[in-house]
Short mmCIF file of C-alpha atoms and ligand atoms in Angstrom, two decimals:
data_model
loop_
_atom_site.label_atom_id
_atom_site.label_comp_id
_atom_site.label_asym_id
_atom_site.label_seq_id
_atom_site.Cartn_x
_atom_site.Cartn_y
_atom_site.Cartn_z
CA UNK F 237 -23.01 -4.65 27.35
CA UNK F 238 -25.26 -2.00 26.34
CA UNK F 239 -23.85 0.96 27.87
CA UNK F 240 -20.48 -0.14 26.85
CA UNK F 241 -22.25 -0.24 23.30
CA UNK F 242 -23.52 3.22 23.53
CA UNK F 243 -20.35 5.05 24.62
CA UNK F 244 -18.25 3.38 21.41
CA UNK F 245 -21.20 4.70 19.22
CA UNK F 246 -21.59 8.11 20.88
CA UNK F 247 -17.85 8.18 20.00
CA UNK F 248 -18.53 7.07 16.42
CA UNK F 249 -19.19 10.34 14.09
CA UNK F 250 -18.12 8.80 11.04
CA UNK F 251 -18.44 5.64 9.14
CA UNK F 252 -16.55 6.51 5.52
CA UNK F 253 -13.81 7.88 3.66
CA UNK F 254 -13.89 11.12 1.57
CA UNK F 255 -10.62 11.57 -0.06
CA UNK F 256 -9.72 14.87 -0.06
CA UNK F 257 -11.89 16.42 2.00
CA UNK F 258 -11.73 18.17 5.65
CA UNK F 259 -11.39 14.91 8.12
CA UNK F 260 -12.08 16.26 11.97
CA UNK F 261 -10.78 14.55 14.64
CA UNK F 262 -12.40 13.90 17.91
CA UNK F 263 -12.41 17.83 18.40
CA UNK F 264 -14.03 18.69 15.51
CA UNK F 265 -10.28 19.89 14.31
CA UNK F 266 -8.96 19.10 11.14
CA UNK F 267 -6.48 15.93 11.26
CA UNK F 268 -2.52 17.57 11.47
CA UNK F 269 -0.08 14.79 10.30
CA UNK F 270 0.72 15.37 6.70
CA UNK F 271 3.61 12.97 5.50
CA UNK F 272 2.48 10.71 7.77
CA UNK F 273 2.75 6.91 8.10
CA UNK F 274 0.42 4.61 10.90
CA UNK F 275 2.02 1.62 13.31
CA UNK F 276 -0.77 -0.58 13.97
CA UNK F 277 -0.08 -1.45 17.98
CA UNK F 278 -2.04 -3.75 20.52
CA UNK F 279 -5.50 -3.37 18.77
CA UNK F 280 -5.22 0.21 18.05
CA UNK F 281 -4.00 2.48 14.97
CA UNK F 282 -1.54 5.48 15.57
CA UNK F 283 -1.07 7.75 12.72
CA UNK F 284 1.78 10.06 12.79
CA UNK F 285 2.42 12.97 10.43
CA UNK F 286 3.88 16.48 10.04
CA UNK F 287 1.52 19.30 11.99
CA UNK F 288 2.04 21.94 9.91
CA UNK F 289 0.84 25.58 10.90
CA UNK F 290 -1.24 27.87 8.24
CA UNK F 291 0.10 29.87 5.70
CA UNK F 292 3.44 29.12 3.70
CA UNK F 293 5.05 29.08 7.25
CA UNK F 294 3.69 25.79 8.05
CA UNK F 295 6.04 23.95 5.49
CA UNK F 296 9.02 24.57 8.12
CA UNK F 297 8.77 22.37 11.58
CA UNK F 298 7.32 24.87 14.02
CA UNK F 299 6.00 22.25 16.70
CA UNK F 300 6.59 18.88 15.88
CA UNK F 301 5.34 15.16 14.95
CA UNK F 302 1.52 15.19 15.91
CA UNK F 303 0.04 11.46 16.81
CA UNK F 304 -3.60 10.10 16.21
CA UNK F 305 -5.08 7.14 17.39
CA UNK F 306 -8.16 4.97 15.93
CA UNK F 307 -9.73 1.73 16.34
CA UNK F 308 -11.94 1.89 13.45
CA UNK F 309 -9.67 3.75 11.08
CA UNK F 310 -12.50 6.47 10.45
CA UNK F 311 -12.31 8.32 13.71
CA UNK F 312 -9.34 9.84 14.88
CA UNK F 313 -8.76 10.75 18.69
CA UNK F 314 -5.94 13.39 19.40
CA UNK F 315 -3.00 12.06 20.88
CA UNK F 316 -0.88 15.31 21.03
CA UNK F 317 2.62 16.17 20.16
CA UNK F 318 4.91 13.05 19.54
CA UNK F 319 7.95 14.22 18.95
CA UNK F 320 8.10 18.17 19.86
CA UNK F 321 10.71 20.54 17.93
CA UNK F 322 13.25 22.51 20.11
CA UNK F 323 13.42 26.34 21.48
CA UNK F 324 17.02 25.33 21.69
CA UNK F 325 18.52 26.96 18.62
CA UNK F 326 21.32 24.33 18.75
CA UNK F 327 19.37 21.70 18.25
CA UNK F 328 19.09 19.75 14.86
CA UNK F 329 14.94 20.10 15.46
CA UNK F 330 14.83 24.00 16.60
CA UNK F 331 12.20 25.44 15.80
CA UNK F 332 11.93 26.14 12.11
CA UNK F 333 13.92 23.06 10.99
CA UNK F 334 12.03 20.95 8.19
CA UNK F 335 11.00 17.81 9.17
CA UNK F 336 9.17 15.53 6.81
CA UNK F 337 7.49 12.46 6.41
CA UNK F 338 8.05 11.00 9.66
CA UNK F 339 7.19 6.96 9.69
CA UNK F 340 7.44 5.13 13.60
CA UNK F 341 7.65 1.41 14.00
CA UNK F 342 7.77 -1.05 17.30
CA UNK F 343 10.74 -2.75 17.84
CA UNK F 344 9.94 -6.49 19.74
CA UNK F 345 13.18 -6.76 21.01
CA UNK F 346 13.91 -3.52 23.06
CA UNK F 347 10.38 -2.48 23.20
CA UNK F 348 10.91 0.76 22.04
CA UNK F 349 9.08 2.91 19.37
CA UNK F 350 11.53 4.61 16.99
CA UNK F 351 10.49 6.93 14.73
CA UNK F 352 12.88 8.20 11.40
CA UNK F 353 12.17 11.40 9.40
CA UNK F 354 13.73 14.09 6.55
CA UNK F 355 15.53 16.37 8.49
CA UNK F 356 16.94 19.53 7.12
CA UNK F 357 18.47 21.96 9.34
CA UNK F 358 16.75 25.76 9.84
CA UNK F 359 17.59 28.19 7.50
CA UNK F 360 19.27 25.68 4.90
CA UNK F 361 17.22 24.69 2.13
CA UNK F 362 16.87 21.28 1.42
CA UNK F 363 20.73 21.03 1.40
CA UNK F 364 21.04 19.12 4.57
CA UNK F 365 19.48 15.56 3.23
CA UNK F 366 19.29 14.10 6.82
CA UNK F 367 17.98 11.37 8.08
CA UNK F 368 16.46 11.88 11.59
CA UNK F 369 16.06 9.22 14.95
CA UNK F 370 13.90 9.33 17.85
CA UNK F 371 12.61 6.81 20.37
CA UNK F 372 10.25 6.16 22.60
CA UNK F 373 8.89 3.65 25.18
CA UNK F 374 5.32 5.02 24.44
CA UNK F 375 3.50 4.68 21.86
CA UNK F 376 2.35 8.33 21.60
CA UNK F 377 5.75 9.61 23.08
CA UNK F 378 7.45 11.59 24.23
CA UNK F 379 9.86 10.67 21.80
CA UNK F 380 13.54 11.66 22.57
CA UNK F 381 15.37 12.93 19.64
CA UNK F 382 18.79 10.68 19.17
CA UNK F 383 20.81 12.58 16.09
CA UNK F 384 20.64 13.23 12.38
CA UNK F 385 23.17 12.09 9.74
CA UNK F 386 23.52 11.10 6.22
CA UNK F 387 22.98 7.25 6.32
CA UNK F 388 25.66 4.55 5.34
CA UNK F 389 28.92 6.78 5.23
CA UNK F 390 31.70 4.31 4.51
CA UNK F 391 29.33 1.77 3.29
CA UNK F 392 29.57 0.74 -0.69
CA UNK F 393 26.01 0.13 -1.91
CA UNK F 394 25.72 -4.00 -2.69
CA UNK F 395 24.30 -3.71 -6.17
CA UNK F 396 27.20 -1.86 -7.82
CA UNK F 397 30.22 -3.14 -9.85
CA UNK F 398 33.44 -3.70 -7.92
CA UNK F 399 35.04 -1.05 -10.73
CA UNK F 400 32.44 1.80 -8.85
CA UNK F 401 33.56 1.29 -5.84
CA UNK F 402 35.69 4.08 -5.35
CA UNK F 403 35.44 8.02 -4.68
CA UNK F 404 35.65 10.16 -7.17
CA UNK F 405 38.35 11.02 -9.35
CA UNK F 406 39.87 14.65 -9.18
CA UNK F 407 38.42 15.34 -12.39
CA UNK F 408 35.00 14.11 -11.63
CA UNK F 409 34.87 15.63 -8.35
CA UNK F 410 35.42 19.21 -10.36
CA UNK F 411 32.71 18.31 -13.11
CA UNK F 412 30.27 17.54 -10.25
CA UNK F 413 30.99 20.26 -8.29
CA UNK F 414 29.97 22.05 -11.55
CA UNK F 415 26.98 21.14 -12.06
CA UNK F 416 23.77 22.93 -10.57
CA UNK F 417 21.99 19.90 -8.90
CA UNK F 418 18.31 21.63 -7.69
CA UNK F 419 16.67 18.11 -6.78
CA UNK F 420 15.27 17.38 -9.82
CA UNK F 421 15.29 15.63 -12.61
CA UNK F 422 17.84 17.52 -15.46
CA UNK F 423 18.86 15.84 -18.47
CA UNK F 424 22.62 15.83 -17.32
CA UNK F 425 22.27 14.55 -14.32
CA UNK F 426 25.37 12.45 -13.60
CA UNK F 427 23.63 9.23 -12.24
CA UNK F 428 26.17 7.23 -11.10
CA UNK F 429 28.74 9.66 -9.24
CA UNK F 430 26.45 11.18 -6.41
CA UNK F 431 27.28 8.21 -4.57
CA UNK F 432 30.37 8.04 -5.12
CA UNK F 433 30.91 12.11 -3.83
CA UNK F 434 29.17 11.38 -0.86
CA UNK F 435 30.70 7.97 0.57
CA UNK F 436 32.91 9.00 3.07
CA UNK F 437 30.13 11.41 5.10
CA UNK F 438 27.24 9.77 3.90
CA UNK F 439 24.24 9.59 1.69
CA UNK F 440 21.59 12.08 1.24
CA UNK F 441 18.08 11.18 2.34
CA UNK F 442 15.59 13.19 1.50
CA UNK F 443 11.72 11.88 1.24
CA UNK F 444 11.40 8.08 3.05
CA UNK F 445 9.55 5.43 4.58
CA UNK F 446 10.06 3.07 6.57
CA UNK F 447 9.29 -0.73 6.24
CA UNK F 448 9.45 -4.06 8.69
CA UNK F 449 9.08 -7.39 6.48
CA UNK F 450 7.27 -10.30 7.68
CA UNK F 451 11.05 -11.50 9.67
CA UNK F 452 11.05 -8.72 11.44
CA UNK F 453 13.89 -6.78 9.68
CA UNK F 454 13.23 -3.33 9.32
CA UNK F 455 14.34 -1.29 5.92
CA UNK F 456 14.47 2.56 5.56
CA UNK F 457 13.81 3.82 2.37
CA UNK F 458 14.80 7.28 0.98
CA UNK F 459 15.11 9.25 -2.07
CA UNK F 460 19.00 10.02 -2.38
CA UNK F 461 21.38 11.76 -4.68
CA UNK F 462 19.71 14.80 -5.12
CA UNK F 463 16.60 12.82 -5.60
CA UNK F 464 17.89 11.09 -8.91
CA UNK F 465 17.97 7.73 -6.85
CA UNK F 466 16.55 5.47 -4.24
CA UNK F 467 18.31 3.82 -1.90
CA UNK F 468 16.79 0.74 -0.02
CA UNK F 469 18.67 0.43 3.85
CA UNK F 470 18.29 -2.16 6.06
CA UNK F 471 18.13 -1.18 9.37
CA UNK F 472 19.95 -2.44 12.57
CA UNK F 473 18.53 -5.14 14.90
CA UNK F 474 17.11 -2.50 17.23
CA UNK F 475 16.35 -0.39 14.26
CA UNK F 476 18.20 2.96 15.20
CA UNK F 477 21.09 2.98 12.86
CA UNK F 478 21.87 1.77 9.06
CA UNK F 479 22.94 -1.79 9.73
CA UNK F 480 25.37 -1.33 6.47
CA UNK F 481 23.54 -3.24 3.58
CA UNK F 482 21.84 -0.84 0.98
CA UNK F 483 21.02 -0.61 -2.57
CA UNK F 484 20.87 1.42 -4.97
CA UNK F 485 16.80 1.35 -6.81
CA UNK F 486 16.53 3.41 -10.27
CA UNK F 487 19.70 5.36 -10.67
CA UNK F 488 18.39 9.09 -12.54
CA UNK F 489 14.78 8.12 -12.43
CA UNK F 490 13.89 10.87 -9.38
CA UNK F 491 11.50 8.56 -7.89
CA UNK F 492 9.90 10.59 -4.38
CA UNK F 493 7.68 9.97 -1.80
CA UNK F 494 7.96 5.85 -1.47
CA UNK F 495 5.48 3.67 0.52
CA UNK F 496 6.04 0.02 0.40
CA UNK F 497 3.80 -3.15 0.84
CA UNK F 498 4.08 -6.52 0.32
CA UNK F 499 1.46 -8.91 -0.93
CA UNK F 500 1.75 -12.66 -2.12
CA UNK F 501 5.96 -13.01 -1.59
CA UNK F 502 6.31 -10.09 -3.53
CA UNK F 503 7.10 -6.33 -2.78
CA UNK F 504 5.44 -3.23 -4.18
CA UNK F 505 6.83 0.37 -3.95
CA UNK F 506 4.18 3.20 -4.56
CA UNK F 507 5.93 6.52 -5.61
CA UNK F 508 5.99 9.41 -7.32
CA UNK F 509 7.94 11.66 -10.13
CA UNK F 510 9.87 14.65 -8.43
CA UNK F 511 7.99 18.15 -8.70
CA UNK F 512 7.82 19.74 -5.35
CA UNK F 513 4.59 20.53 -3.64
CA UNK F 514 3.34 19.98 -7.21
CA UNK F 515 1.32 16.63 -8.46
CA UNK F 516 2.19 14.38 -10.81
CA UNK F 517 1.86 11.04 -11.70
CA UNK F 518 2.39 8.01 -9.67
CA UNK F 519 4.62 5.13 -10.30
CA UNK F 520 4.09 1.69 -9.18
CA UNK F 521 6.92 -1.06 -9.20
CA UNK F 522 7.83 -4.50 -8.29
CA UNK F 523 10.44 -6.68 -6.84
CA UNK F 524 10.47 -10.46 -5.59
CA UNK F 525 13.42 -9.58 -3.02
CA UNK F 526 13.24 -6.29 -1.46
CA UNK F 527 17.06 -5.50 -2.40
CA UNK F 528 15.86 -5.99 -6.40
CA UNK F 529 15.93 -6.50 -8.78
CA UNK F 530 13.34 -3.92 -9.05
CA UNK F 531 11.27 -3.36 -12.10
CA UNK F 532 8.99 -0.57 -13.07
CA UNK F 533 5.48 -1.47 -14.34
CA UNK F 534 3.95 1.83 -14.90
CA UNK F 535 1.41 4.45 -13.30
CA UNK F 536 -0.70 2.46 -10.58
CA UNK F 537 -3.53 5.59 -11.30
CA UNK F 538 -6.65 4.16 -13.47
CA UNK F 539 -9.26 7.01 -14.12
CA UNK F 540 -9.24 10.36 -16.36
CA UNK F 541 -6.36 11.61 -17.85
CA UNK F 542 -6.34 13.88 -15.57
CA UNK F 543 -6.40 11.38 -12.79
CA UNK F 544 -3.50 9.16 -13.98
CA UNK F 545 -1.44 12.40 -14.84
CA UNK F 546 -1.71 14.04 -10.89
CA UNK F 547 -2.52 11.25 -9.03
CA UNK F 548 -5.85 12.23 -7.85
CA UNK F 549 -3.71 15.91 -7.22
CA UNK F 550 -2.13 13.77 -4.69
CA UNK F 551 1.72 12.62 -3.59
CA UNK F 552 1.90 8.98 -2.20
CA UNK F 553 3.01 8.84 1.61
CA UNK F 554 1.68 4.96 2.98
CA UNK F 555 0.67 2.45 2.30
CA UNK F 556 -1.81 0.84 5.30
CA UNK F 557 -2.73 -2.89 5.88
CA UNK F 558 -6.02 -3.33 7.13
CA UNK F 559 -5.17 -5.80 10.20
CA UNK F 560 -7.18 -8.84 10.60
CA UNK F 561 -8.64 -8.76 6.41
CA UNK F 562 -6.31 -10.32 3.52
CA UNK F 563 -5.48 -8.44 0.29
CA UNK F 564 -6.64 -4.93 2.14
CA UNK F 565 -4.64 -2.17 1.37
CA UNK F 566 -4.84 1.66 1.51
CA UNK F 567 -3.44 4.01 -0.24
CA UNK F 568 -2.38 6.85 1.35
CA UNK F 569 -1.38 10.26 -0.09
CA UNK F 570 -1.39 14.16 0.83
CA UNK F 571 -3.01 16.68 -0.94
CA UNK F 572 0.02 19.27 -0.66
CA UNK F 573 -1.30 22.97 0.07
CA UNK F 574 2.01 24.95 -0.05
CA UNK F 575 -0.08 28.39 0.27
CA UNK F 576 -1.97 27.29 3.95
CA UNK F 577 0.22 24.35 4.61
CA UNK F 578 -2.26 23.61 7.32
CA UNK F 579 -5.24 22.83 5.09
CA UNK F 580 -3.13 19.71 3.28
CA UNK F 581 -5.54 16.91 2.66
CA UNK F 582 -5.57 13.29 3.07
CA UNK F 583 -6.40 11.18 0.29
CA UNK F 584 -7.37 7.49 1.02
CA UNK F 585 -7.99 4.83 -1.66
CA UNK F 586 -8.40 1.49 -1.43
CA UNK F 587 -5.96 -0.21 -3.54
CA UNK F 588 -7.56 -2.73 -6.12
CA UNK F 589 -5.46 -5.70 -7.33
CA UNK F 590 -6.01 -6.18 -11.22
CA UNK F 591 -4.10 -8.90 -12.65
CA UNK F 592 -1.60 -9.29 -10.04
CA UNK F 593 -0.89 -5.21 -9.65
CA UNK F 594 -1.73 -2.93 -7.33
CA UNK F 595 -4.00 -0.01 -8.98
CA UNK F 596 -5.87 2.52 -7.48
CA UNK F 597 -8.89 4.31 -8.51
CA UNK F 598 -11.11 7.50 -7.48
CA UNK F 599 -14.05 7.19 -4.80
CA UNK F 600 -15.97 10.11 -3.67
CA UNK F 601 -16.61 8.26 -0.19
CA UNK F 602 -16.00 5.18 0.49
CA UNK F 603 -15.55 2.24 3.63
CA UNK F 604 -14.03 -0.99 4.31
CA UNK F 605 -17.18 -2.84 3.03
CA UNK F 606 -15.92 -1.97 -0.41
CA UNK F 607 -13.29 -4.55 0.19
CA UNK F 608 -15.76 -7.44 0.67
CA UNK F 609 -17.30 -7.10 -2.44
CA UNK F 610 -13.68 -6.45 -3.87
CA UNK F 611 -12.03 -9.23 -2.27
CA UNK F 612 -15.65 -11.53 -2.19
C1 LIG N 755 8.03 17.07 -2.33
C2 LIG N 755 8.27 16.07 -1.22
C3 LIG N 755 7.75 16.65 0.07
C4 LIG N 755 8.48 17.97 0.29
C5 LIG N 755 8.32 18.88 -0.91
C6 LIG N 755 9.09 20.17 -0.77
O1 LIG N 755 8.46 16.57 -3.56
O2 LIG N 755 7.63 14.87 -1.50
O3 LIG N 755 7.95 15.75 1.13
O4 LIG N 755 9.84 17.72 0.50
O5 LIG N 755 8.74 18.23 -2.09
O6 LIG N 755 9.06 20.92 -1.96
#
């Protein structure tokens, strides 16, 4: 018993959060998964994000989806290389690709891990708006790349009028084709024809996340239509494909970077305005059914002005819940640092329910005792 004791505390460096600051892992190495989203599996955390190399290089894909694991949430043991990019120039994940908030879940029935991601091709911008599969029987991988698309080709979204369901008209297809569409927001931004252009081969998908609900169903959420809207997909039984039901969430609002949670029957979807590496404020909003309605309430950020306006100079990526406590959340974000890519920082909060909302507030350090007191 007391050896057994000493080894977990010789392995224990730190007991507290500092948003924002360098976080070593068990090699003294600053953590490597920016984007990144954690599966909570047989006792143990696994967070998986973007490695990113230094310099403005590192905002391309040059090795992969790097994979952390942590029983206390505080210390982070390196896993290695989840899902590896290709030296095949071919492939969809060479070398150089972007590849972007990656988010892995544990499917019951086949037993496999399957992780989703942004995708965009090397060498092409952000023009390719792919979603991107892999799957593992490991928790930490290898993961075997499946393919990349543009979810729900062919599909009509649920929540649109019977009169919208149609491509577009020859004359719409020209003014569209028109317009300049960057990836964010512009005051003519056509809001409802994006969809519409892009049924028959698919939606774009740019920043996502994914989310399983308490049944088991498993939703995949991404920021479509050149970012002016979100769409909200459920995902097949074995989770590896759009199962054909999606919505669409804020047409022309350019919400980014979603993480979802769900507390007390209802759902909450963390996310943020649409500026690039850039921060800006966060957005918090609500929905009793996760297909909507969906309603905004507002900026989740209390604090400074400064604070509210750039999210703690932060961009939402997931939203954790502490296993085995009620009510305890964590709000995750990434400090972006275009410049050294490498040097992006994690910022962890502990999200504070005030009247029945989510909010989140600043802490120079913090740990999970905080949520006694909140919660007590
Ligand atoms: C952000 C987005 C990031 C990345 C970046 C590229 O808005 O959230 O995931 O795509 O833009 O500029």
């Amino acid at each position: 018993m007391m050896s057994r004791l000493k080894v977990e505390m010789s392995n224990t460096k730190y007991n507290s959060f500092r948003p924002g600051e360098v976080w070593p892992d068990n090699h003294g190495v600053h953590i490597n998964a920016h984007g990144g989203g954690i599966l909570f599996h047989d006792g143990i955390y696994y967070w998986f994000g973007e490695h990113k190399i230094a310099g403005e290089a590192g905002n391309a894909a040059h090795v992969g989806v790097h994979v952390y694991s942590s029983c206390d949430l505080y210390n982070w043991k390196d896993e290695g290389i989840a899902l590896a990019v290709s030296d095949d120039l071919k492939s969809p994940i060479a070398r150089g690709c972007i590849l972007e908030r990656p988010k892995v879940i544990f499917n019951p029935r086949t037993k496999k891990f399957v992780m989703w991601f942004h995708l965009e091709p090397k060498d092409a911008g952000y023009t390719g708006s792919l979603s991107g599969v892999a799957v593992a029987d490991k928790v930490i991988g290898p993961f075997q790349f499946l393919r990349s698309f543009r979810p729900n080709a062919g599909v009509w979204p649920e929540n649109v009028p019977a009169e919208a369901r149609r491509p577009l008209l020859a004359e719409e297809a020209a003014f569209v084709a028109k317009l300049d569409l960057p990836g964010g927001p512009l005051p003519y931004f056509p809001k409802h024809l994006l969809f519409r252009r892009d049924f028959a081969g698919g939606q774009m998908a740019r920043d996502m996340t994914l989310f399983v609900d308490d049944d088991g169903s498993a939703h995949h959420v991404y920021a479509s239509e050149a970012n002016g809207t979100l769409h909200i997909s459920k995902l097949s039984d074995d989770y590896l494909k759009p199962a054909g039901k999606f919505v669409r969430v804020f047409p022309g609002r350019f919400h980014e970077a979603p993480a979802l949670m769900k507390w007390r029957g209802k759902y909450f979807l963390i996310s943020s305005d649409c500026t690039g590496w850039a921060a800006n404020p966060a957005r918090i909003s609500v929905a009793e059914n996760i297909f909507g309605p969906w309603e905004e309430l507002g900026n989740p950020c209390l604090g400074t002005g400064a604070q509210i306006t750039n999210t703690f100079n932060s961009q939402s990526t997931f939203i954790l819940p502490v296993q085995g406590r009620a009510d305890t959340f964590i709000f995750m974000a990434d400090r972006w640092n275009p410049k050294n890519a490498i040097d992006g920082r994690y910022v962890w909060l502990p999200v504070e329910f005030r009247h029945g909302v989510p909010t989140i507030s600043w802490r120079d350090e913090w740990d999970l005792s905080f949520f006694d007191k909140a919660n007590g």
